[in-house]
Short mmCIF file of C-alpha atoms in Angstrom, two decimals:
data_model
loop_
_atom_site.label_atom_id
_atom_site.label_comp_id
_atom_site.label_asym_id
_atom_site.label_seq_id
_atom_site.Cartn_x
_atom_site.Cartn_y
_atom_site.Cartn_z
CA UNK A 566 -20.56 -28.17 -34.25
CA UNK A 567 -20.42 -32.07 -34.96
CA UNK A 568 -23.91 -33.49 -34.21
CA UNK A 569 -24.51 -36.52 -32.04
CA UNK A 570 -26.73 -39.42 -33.21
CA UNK A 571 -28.59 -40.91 -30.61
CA UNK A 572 -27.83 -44.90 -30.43
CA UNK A 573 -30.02 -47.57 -29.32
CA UNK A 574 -27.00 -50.08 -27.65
CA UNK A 575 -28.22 -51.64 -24.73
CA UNK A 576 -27.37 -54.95 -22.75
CA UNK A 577 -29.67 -57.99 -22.69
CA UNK A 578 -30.52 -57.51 -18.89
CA UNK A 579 -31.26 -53.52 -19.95
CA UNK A 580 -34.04 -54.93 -22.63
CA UNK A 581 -35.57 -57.61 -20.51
CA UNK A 582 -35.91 -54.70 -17.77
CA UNK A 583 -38.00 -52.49 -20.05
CA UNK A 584 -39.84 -55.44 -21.90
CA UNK A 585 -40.69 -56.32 -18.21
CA UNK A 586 -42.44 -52.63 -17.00
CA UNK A 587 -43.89 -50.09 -18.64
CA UNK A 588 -47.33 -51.36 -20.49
CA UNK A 589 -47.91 -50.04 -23.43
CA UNK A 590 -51.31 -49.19 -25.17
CA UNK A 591 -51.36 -49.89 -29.24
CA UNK A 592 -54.25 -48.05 -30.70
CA UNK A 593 -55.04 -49.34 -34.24
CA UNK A 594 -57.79 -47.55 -35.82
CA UNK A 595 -59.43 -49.72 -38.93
CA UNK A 596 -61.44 -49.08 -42.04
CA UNK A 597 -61.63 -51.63 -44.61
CA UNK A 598 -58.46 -53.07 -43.93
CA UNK A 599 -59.48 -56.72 -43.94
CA UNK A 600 -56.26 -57.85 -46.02
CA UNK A 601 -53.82 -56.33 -44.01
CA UNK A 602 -55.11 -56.20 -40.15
CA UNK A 603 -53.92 -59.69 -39.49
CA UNK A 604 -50.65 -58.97 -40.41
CA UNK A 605 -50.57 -55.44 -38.90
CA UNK A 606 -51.41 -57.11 -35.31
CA UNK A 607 -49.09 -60.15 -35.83
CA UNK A 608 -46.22 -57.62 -36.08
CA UNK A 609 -47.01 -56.26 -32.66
CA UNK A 610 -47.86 -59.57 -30.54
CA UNK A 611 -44.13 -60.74 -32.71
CA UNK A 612 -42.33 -58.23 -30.87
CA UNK A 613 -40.04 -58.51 -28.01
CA UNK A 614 -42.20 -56.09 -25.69
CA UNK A 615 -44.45 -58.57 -24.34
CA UNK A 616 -46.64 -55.49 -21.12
CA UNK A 617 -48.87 -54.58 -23.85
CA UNK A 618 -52.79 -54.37 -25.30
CA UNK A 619 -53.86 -53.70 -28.28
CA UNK A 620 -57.21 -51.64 -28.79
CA UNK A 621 -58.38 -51.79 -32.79
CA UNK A 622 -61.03 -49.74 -33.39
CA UNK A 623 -63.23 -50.15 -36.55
CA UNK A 624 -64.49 -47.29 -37.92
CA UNK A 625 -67.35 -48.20 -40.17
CA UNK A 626 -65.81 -50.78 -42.91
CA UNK A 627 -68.08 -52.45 -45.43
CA UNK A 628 -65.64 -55.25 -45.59
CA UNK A 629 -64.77 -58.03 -43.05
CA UNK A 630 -62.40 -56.17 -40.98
CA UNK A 631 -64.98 -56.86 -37.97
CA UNK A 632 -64.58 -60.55 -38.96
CA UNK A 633 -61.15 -60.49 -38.62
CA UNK A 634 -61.05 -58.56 -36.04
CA UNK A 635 -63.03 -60.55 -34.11
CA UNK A 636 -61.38 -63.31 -34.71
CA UNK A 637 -57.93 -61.99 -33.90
CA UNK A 638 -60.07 -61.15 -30.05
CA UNK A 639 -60.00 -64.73 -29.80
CA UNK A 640 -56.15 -65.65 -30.24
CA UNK A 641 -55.02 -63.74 -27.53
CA UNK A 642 -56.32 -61.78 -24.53
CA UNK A 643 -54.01 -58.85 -24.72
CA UNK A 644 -56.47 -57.79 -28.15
CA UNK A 645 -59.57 -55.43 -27.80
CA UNK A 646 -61.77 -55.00 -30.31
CA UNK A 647 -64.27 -51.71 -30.46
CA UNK A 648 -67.16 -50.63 -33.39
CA UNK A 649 -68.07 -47.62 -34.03
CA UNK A 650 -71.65 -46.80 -34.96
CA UNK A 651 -70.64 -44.70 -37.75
CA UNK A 652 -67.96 -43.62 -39.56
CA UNK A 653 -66.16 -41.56 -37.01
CA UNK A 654 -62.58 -40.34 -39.28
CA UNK A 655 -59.44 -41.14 -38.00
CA UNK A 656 -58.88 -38.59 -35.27
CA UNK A 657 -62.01 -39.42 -33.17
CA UNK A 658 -61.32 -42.96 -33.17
CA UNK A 659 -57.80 -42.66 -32.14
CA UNK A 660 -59.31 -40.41 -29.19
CA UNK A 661 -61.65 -42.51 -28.09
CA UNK A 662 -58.93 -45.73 -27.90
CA UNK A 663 -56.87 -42.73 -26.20
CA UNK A 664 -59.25 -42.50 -23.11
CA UNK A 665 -59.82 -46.94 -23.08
CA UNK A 666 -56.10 -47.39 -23.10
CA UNK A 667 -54.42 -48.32 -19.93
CA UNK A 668 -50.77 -47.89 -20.63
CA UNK A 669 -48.32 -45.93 -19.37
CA UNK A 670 -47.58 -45.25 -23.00
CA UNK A 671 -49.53 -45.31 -26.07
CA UNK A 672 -48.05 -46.29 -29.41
CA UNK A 673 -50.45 -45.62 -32.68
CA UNK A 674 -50.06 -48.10 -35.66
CA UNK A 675 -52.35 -47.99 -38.86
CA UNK A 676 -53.94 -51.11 -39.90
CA UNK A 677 -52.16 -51.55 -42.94
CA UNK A 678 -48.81 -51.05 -41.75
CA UNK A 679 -46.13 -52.80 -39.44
CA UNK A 680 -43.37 -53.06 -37.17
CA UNK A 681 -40.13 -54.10 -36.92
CA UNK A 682 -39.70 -57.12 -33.69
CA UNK A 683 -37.38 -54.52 -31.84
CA UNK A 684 -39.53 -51.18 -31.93
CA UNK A 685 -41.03 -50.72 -28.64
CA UNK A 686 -37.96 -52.54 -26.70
CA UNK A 687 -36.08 -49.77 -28.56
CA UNK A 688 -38.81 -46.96 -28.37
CA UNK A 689 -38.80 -47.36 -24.54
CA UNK A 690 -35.02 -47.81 -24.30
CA UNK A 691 -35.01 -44.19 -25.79
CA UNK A 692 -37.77 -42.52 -23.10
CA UNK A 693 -35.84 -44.18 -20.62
CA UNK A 694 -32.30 -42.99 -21.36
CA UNK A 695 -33.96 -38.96 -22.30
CA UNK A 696 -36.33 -38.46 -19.30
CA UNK A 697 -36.94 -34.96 -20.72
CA UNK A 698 -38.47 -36.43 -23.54
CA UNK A 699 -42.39 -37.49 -23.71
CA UNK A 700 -42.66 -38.81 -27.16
CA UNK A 701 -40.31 -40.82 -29.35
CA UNK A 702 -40.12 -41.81 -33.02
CA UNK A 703 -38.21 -43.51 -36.23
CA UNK A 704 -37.06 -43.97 -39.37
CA UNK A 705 -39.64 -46.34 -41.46
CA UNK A 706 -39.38 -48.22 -44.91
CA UNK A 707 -42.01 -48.31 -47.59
CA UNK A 708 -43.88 -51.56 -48.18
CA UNK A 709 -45.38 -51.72 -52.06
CA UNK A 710 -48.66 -53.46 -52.90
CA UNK A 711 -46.72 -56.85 -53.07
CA UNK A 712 -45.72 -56.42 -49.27
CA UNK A 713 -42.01 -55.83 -50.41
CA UNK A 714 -39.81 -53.61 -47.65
CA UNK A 715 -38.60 -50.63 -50.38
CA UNK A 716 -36.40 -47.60 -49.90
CA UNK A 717 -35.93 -45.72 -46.65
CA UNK A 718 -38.38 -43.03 -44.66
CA UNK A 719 -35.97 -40.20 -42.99
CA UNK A 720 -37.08 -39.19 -39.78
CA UNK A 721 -36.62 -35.83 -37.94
CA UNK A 722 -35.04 -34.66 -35.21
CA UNK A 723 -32.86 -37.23 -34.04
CA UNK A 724 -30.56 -35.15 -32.25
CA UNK A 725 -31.01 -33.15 -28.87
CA UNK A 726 -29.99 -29.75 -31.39
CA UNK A 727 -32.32 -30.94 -33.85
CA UNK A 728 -34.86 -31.07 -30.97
CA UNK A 729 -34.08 -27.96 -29.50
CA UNK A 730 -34.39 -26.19 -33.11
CA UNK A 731 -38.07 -27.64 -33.40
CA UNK A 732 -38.36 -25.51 -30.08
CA UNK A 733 -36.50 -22.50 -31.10
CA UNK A 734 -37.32 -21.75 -34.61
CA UNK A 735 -41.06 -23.23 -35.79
CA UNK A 736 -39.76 -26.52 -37.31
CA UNK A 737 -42.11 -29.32 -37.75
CA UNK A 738 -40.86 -32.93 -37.05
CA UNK A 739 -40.83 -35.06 -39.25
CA UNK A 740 -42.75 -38.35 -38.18
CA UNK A 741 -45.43 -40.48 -39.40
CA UNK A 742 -48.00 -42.19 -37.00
CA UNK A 743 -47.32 -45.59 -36.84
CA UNK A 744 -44.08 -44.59 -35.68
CA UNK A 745 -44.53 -42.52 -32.27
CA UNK A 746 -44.84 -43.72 -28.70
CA UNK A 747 -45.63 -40.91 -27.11
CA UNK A 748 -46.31 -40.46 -23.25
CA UNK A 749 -50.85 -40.84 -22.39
CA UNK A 750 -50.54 -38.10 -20.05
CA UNK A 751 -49.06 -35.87 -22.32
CA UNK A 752 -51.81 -36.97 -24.85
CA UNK A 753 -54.75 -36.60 -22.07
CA UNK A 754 -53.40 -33.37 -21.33
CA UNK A 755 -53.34 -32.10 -25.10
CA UNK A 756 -56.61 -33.43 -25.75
CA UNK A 757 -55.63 -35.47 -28.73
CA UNK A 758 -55.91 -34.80 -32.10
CA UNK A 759 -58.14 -31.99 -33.85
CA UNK A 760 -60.98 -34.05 -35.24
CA UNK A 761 -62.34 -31.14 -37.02
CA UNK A 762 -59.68 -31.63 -39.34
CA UNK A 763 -59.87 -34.14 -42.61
CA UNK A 764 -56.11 -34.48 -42.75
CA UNK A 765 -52.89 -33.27 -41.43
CA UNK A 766 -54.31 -33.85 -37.46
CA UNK A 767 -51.33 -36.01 -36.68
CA UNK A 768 -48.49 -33.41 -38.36
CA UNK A 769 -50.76 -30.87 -35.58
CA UNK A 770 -50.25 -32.83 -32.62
CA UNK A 771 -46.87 -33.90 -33.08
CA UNK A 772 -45.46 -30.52 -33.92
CA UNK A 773 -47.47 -29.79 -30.81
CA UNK A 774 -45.80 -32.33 -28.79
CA UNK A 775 -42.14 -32.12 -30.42
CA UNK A 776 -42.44 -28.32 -29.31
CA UNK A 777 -43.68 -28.19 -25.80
CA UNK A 778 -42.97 -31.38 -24.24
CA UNK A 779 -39.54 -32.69 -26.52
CA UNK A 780 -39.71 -35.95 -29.52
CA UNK A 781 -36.61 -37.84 -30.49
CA UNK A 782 -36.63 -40.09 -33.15
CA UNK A 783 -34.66 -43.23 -34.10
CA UNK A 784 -32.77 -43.34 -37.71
CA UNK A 785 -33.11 -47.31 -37.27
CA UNK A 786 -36.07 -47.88 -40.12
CA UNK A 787 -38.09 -50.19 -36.95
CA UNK A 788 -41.19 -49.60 -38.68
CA UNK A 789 -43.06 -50.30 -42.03
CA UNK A 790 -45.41 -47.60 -43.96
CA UNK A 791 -47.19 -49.31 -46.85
CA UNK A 792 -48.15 -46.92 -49.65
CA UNK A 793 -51.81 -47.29 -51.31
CA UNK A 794 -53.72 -45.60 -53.25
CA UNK A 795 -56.89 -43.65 -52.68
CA UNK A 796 -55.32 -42.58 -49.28
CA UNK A 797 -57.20 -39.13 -47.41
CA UNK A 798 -53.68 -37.43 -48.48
CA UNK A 799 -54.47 -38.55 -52.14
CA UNK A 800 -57.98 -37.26 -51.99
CA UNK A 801 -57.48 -34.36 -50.21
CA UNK A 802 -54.37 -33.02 -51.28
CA UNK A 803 -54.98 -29.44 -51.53
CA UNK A 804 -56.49 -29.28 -47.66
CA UNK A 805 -53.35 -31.59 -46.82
CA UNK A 806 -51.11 -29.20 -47.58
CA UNK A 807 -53.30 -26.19 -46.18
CA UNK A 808 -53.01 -27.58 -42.91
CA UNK A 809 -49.75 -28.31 -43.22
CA UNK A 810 -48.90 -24.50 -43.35
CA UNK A 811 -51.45 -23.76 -40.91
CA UNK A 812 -49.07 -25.97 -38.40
CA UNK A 813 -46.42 -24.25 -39.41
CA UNK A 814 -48.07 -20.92 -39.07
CA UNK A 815 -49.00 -21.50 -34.96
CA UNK A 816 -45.83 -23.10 -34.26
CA UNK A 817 -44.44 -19.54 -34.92
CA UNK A 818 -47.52 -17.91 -33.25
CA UNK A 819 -47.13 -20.44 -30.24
CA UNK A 820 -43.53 -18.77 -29.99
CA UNK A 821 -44.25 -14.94 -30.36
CA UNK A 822 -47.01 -15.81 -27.32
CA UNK A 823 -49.82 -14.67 -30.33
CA UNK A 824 -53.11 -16.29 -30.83
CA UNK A 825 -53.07 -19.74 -32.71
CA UNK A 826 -55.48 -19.87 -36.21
CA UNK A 827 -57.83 -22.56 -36.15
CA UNK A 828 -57.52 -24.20 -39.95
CA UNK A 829 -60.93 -22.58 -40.80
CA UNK A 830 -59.33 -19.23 -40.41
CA UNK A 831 -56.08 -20.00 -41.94
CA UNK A 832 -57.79 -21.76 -45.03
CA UNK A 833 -59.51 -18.12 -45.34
CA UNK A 834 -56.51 -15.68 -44.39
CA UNK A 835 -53.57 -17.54 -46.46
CA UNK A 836 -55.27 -18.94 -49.56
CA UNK A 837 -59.18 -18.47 -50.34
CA UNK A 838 -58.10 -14.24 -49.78
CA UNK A 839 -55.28 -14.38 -51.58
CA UNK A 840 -55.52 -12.27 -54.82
CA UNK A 841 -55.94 -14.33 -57.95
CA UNK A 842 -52.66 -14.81 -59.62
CA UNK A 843 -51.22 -15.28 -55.81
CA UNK A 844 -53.76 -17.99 -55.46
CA UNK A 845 -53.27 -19.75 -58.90
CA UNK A 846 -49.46 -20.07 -57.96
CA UNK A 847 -49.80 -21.46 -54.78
CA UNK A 848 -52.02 -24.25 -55.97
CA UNK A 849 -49.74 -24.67 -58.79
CA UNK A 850 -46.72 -25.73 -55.92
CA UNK A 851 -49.48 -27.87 -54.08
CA UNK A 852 -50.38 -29.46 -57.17
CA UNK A 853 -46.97 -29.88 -57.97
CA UNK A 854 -46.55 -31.73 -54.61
CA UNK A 855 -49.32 -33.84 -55.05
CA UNK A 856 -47.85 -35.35 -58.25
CA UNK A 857 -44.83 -35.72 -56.75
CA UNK A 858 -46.55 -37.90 -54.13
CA UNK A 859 -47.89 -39.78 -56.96
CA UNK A 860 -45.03 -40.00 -59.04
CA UNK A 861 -43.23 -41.47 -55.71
CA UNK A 862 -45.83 -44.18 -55.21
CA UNK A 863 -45.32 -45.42 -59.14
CA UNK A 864 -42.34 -45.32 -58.49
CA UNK A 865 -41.69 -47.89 -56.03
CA UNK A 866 -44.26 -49.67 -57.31
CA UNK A 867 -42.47 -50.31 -60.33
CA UNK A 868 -45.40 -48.75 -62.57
CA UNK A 869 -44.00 -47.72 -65.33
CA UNK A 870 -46.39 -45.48 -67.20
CA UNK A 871 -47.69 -43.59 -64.22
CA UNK A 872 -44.25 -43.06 -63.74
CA UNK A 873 -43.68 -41.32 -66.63
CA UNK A 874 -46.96 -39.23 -66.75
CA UNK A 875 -46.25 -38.48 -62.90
CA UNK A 876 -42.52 -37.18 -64.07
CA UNK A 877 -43.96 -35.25 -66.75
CA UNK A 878 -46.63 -33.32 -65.16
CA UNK A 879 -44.29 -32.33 -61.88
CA UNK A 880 -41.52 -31.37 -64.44
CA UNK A 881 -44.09 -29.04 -66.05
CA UNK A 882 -45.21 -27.10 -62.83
CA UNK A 883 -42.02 -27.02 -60.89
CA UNK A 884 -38.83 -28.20 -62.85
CA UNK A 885 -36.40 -27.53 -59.89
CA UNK A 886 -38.27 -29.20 -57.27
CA UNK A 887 -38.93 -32.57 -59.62
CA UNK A 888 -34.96 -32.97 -60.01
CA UNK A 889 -34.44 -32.20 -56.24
CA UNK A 890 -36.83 -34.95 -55.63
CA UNK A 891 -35.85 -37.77 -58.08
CA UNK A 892 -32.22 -37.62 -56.26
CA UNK A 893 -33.94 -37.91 -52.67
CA UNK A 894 -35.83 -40.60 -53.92
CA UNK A 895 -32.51 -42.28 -55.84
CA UNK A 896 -30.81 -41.67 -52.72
CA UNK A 897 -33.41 -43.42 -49.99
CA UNK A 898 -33.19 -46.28 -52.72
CA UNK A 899 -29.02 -46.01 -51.51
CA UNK A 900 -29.93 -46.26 -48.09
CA UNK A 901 -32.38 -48.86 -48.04
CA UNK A 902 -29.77 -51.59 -48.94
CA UNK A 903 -26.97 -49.85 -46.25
CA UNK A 904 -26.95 -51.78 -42.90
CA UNK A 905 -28.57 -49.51 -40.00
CA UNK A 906 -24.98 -48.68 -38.90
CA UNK A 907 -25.00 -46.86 -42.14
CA UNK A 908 -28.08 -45.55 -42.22
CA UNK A 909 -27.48 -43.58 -39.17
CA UNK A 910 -24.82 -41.59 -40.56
CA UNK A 911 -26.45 -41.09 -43.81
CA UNK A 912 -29.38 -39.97 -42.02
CA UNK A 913 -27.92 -36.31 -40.82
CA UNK A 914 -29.62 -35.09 -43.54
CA UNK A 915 -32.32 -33.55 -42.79
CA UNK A 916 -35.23 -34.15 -44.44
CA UNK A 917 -36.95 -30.43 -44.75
CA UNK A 918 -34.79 -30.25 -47.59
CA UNK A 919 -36.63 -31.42 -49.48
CA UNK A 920 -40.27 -31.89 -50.32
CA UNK A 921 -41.87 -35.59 -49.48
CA UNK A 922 -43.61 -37.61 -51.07
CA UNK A 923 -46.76 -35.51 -50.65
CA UNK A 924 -45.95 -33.25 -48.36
CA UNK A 925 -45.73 -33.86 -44.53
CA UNK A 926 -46.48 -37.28 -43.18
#
């Protein structure tokens, strides 16, 4: 059966309509981000959606993020500005913007990162037009250390099958945060995300979400992801990937009606019990992941020996998977450069064929 790609065409009047009602809630969580908030909150306020506020929540930095911050409070009235007392993590502070925001919808955005002008006029042109869907997401392009836009971010599902499969048969979407507007009732009612968990909290939620409620996503790249290093993924790459299985695991449960694992539980069932050569292969494919992640950052950041050590070491623990991934990676390179007519037909791949850059975003 041919699929259907979802297109954002809409009239002038339609956009002026939407950028005109629903207020939306951006919750920007901060920690020593100084060099790139500025720019992460000018790509907002640049948009065309106009009904908004933007809560940015520091979460501890030792840098002058509350300096800029603050200073960004004084440009313009829509801007909030909230300090924790400590170091909260990233899932508490989210939360606790969560229960200040007054949107309708709530659209999350990492400090370092940005947006394309269109992405909420297009975001809520989506909700609109699928009524049975609460959240909505898209495609994104890397941005290197020199702020360049590189290569292409696939997004998943961005069909109503695709959607209905996520439903059906366990899948997880595939969607980063900075990228989802997602319904604040729906997020109210879910409770947020799991802040007992280091990483993977947003691949939780969303799979959550995508399964009960219904996500879409956009193949239009309306969104910017900029890769650094020293990221939670980078330093806790093994747990990363735990949780990502343990998703996985009670999105099945959640459809046989059985009792969900909390990651504590799954950590202990599906790897610490594991008998020891099991074990020692599994972390050899997470490790093998994790270099892969690496090797993907060097990559587009033109570094040309970590590149090679990167390739190396992923060739060593899983040959098959390191050649699967250097013609993703050659083909988002294709794509970035294709206009976004392009891009949407290119995009029907789906991207659980292969392995990320790290695993799931």
């Amino acid at each position: 059966m041919a699929k259907t790609i979802l297109r954002q065409t809409t009239t002038k009047a339609q956009l002026i309509q939407v950028m005109n009602s629903e207020k939306v809630s951006v919750i920007i969580p901060a920690f020593n981000t100084a060099d790139t908030l500025a720019e992460t909150v000018a790509s907002v306020l640049n948009g065309t959606h106009k009904h908004l506020e933007i809560l940015i929540v520091d979460d501890g930095s030792t840098d002058a993020t509350a300096k800029v911050a603050a200073k960004l409070v004084e440009q313009d009235s829509r801007i909030q500005f909230f300090r924790n007392p400590q170091n909260y993590g990233v899932s508490k502070s989210r939360n606790l913007m969560m229960y200040r925001a007054t949107g309708e919808y709530v659209a999350f955005l990492d400090s370092d990162d940005t947006w394309e002008p269109n992405k909420l006029e297009v975001c809520l042109k989506m909700l609109a037009d699928n009524p049975e869907v609460k959240a909505v997401a898209h495609a994104l392009r890397y941005l290197d250390k020199r702020g360049n836009k590189l290569s292409y971010i696939r997004t998943y599902p961005t069909t109503k099958a695709e959607m209905q499969a996520i439903k059906e048969t366990g899948e997880s979407p595939w969607v980063f945060p900075s990228s989802v507007v997602v319904d604040r009732s729906i997020l109210l009612k879910e409770g947020g995300f799991a802040e007992d968990w280091q990483v993977g909290e947003d691949t939780e939620l969303f799979t959550k979400i995508a399964q009960k409620y219904g996500l879409l996503a956009a193949t239009e790249p309306l969104g910017n992801y900029r890769i650094r290093e020293n990221s939670l993924t980078d330093k806790h790459w093994l747990k990363k990937r735990i949780a990502s299985d343990c998703v996985k695991e009670n999105q099945l449960r959640r459809l046989r009606g059985e009792k969900e694992l909390s990651l504590n539980e799954y950590e202990q069932l599906c790897f610490k019990n594991l008998p020891l050569l099991k074990k020692l292969n599994k972390f050899r494919e997470v490790l093998a992941l994790h270099y892969m992640r690496k090797l993907g950052q060097s990559f587009l950041n033109r570094e040309v020996l970590p590149t090679i050590v990167y390739g190396l070491a992923t060739t060593v623990l899983n040959p098959q998977a390191t050649l699967h991934k250097w013609k993703w990676m050659k083909a988002d390179e294709t794509l970035s450069h294709e206009p976004a007519e392009g891009i949407s037909h290119s995009a029907e791949l789906n991207p659980h064929q292969s392995s990320e850059i790290g695993g799931l975003p």
